[in-house]
């Protein structure tokens, strides 16, 4: 008896229907692209684990490096698989923690600056995204906003320094706020409120472990047009 091929389980296009419009099953959750909120959730869990002594500074540094290089949710989860499940479940269902009551980062993809046993610099005339992630491991990151173009009024710089340093320079006439933490390191942000209520707001958040994060205004550098960001 001649065998008959089983019909394909994938839905075939109807006559006259374009093949690219056929509805396909959604990818597994672990294959979804990781968002900034996903990375923030994992980084927060790792920071708590370091503070509680569950991870050494070296283990924490290695895992945080994995957080900022991960592309999918499936690559993030193994980084916290051996940490308490109850905290992980609570953080996964909780709404994202706001950096500041007045800060509403845009939905554009974040810019990542990574320095591992080296350096990374962003300066000159460049367009600042609503969010910038900076990670320094035995290296240094320099972020100079004094000549940058602000396309959003409020931006967030998430700085993580582990045995390294991150230096942030801002114009004199913008507001600077901070929600960062130093753990056996320094998180030194010179906060200020601009006199112009329409001035850009730069929020520096994150942590420093056996390293340092510094943000301050650069004397003599001012944005010429606060409202246009130029």
XYZ file of C-alpha atoms in Angstrom:
230
model
C 0.000 0.000 0.000
C 1.349 3.335 -1.009
C 1.903 5.639 1.987
C 0.077 8.935 2.118
C 1.806 12.006 3.541
C 0.194 13.469 6.616
C -1.217 16.966 6.012
C 0.941 19.786 7.252
C -0.054 21.094 10.667
C 0.812 24.633 9.636
C -2.133 26.506 8.257
C -1.891 26.835 4.494
C -2.940 30.036 2.739
C -6.406 30.164 1.245
C -6.651 30.454 -2.533
C -5.719 34.001 -3.493
C -4.312 34.777 0.006
C -0.744 36.023 0.327
C 1.507 33.517 2.115
C 3.123 36.266 4.219
C -0.271 37.194 5.688
C -0.937 33.702 7.113
C -1.078 33.871 10.905
C 1.805 32.011 12.473
C 2.103 30.852 16.083
C 3.765 33.282 18.510
C 7.339 32.423 19.515
C 7.956 30.919 22.991
C 8.350 33.470 25.775
C 12.046 32.612 26.174
C 12.706 33.556 22.553
C 11.163 37.022 22.849
C 13.536 39.950 22.556
C 14.480 41.337 25.968
C 13.325 44.882 26.756
C 15.008 47.493 28.940
C 12.405 46.749 31.634
C 13.376 43.059 31.531
C 17.053 43.941 31.977
C 16.265 46.356 34.806
C 14.309 43.654 36.640
C 17.200 41.186 36.455
C 19.773 43.849 37.427
C 17.704 44.795 40.490
C 17.581 41.153 41.629
C 21.333 40.796 41.202
C 21.973 44.006 43.135
C 19.845 42.746 46.034
C 21.641 39.392 45.962
C 25.015 41.155 46.173
C 23.855 43.301 49.094
C 22.616 40.185 50.960
C 25.859 38.285 50.396
C 24.350 35.698 48.051
C 26.775 36.684 45.291
C 30.394 37.735 45.461
C 31.490 40.923 43.740
C 33.114 38.860 40.973
C 29.973 36.768 40.421
C 27.837 39.888 40.400
C 30.097 41.610 37.874
C 30.005 38.613 35.541
C 26.221 38.326 35.692
C 25.584 42.044 35.240
C 27.758 41.902 32.148
C 25.466 39.158 30.866
C 22.402 41.314 31.556
C 23.511 44.067 29.175
C 24.603 41.690 26.415
C 21.519 39.455 26.526
C 19.222 39.714 23.521
C 16.339 37.436 24.592
C 14.363 36.769 27.769
C 15.694 33.211 27.722
C 19.254 34.520 28.066
C 18.305 36.607 31.106
C 16.555 34.004 33.245
C 19.606 31.728 33.843
C 21.371 34.692 35.456
C 18.970 34.500 38.443
C 18.013 30.796 38.340
C 19.837 30.066 41.634
C 18.405 33.077 43.507
C 15.262 33.045 45.705
C 12.160 32.246 43.657
C 9.772 34.321 45.760
C 11.623 37.565 45.087
C 11.969 36.750 41.426
C 8.254 36.026 41.055
C 7.281 39.190 42.924
C 9.540 41.380 40.830
C 8.362 39.785 37.603
C 4.739 40.696 38.259
C 5.332 44.104 39.827
C 5.129 47.220 37.673
C 8.415 48.733 36.621
C 9.910 50.889 39.354
C 9.958 54.533 38.263
C 13.283 56.277 38.398
C 11.669 59.529 39.401
C 8.099 60.759 39.602
C 8.665 63.244 36.800
C 10.669 61.010 34.502
C 8.845 59.210 31.715
C 11.436 57.651 29.386
C 10.398 57.233 25.765
C 9.905 53.910 24.038
C 12.866 54.233 21.688
C 15.564 51.582 21.952
C 18.230 52.394 24.516
C 21.870 53.043 23.673
C 24.360 50.724 25.383
C 27.912 51.789 26.239
C 30.042 48.889 27.496
C 33.666 49.014 28.674
C 35.264 45.713 29.765
C 39.014 45.996 30.351
C 38.883 49.008 28.070
C 37.086 52.273 27.441
C 33.966 53.626 25.785
C 33.276 57.293 25.015
C 30.236 59.227 23.790
C 30.833 62.920 23.213
C 30.597 65.719 20.706
C 27.462 66.413 18.679
C 25.207 63.370 19.190
C 21.500 62.703 19.698
C 20.716 61.500 23.199
C 18.133 58.754 23.405
C 15.593 58.667 26.214
C 17.683 55.989 27.902
C 21.393 55.177 27.953
C 22.840 52.094 29.659
C 26.503 52.378 30.695
C 28.434 49.377 32.068
C 32.094 49.509 33.130
C 33.989 46.399 34.281
C 37.699 47.025 34.899
C 37.290 49.840 32.401
C 35.918 53.325 31.949
C 32.948 54.970 30.262
C 32.796 58.693 29.477
C 29.484 60.334 28.619
C 29.673 63.997 27.642
C 26.299 65.707 27.168
C 27.605 69.252 26.877
C 27.268 69.358 23.070
C 24.571 66.712 22.692
C 21.134 67.173 21.142
C 18.277 66.467 23.563
C 15.278 65.165 21.620
C 13.361 64.402 24.832
C 13.032 66.705 27.801
C 13.828 63.895 30.262
C 16.467 61.218 29.836
C 17.762 58.413 32.057
C 21.341 57.188 32.314
C 21.545 53.774 33.963
C 25.156 53.477 35.162
C 26.719 50.266 36.502
C 30.397 50.417 37.503
C 32.150 47.289 38.813
C 35.861 47.749 39.486
C 35.605 50.534 36.926
C 34.468 54.105 36.471
C 31.769 56.068 34.678
C 32.164 59.822 34.191
C 29.169 61.899 33.098
C 29.406 65.576 32.129
C 26.284 67.712 31.714
C 25.656 71.346 30.696
C 25.318 73.878 33.499
C 21.722 74.806 32.677
C 20.026 71.391 32.873
C 18.499 69.651 35.894
C 20.361 66.650 37.309
C 18.799 64.072 39.633
C 20.031 60.788 41.070
C 18.655 57.510 42.420
C 21.915 55.514 42.401
C 23.712 53.532 45.101
C 27.341 52.906 45.986
C 28.316 49.484 47.385
C 31.960 49.545 48.449
C 32.212 52.262 45.845
C 31.219 55.831 45.125
C 28.081 57.101 43.402
C 28.741 60.829 43.312
C 26.159 62.831 41.395
C 25.989 66.590 41.854
C 22.243 67.198 41.710
C 20.817 70.541 40.654
C 17.547 72.085 39.505
C 17.687 74.396 36.515
C 16.073 77.820 36.855
C 14.202 77.327 33.573
C 11.262 74.931 34.105
C 11.559 73.773 30.479
C 15.189 72.732 30.817
C 16.073 69.074 30.117
C 16.236 66.671 33.070
C 19.029 64.119 33.339
C 18.420 61.308 35.849
C 21.407 59.145 36.779
C 20.528 55.806 38.320
C 22.344 52.512 38.912
C 25.137 51.374 41.238
C 28.875 51.262 41.795
C 30.628 48.200 43.263
C 34.318 48.698 44.055
C 34.136 51.404 41.424
C 32.785 54.872 40.883
C 30.086 56.817 39.077
C 30.450 60.583 38.877
C 28.146 63.132 37.254
C 28.561 66.884 37.413
C 28.109 70.047 35.377
C 30.978 71.162 33.163
C 31.765 74.797 33.871
C 31.109 77.137 30.970
C 29.082 74.619 28.966
C 25.426 75.523 28.462
C 22.684 74.498 26.058
C 21.890 77.480 23.855
C 18.232 76.625 23.263
C 16.688 74.626 26.094
C 13.374 74.044 24.372
C 14.832 72.862 21.074
C 17.629 70.930 22.771
C 20.318 72.505 20.651
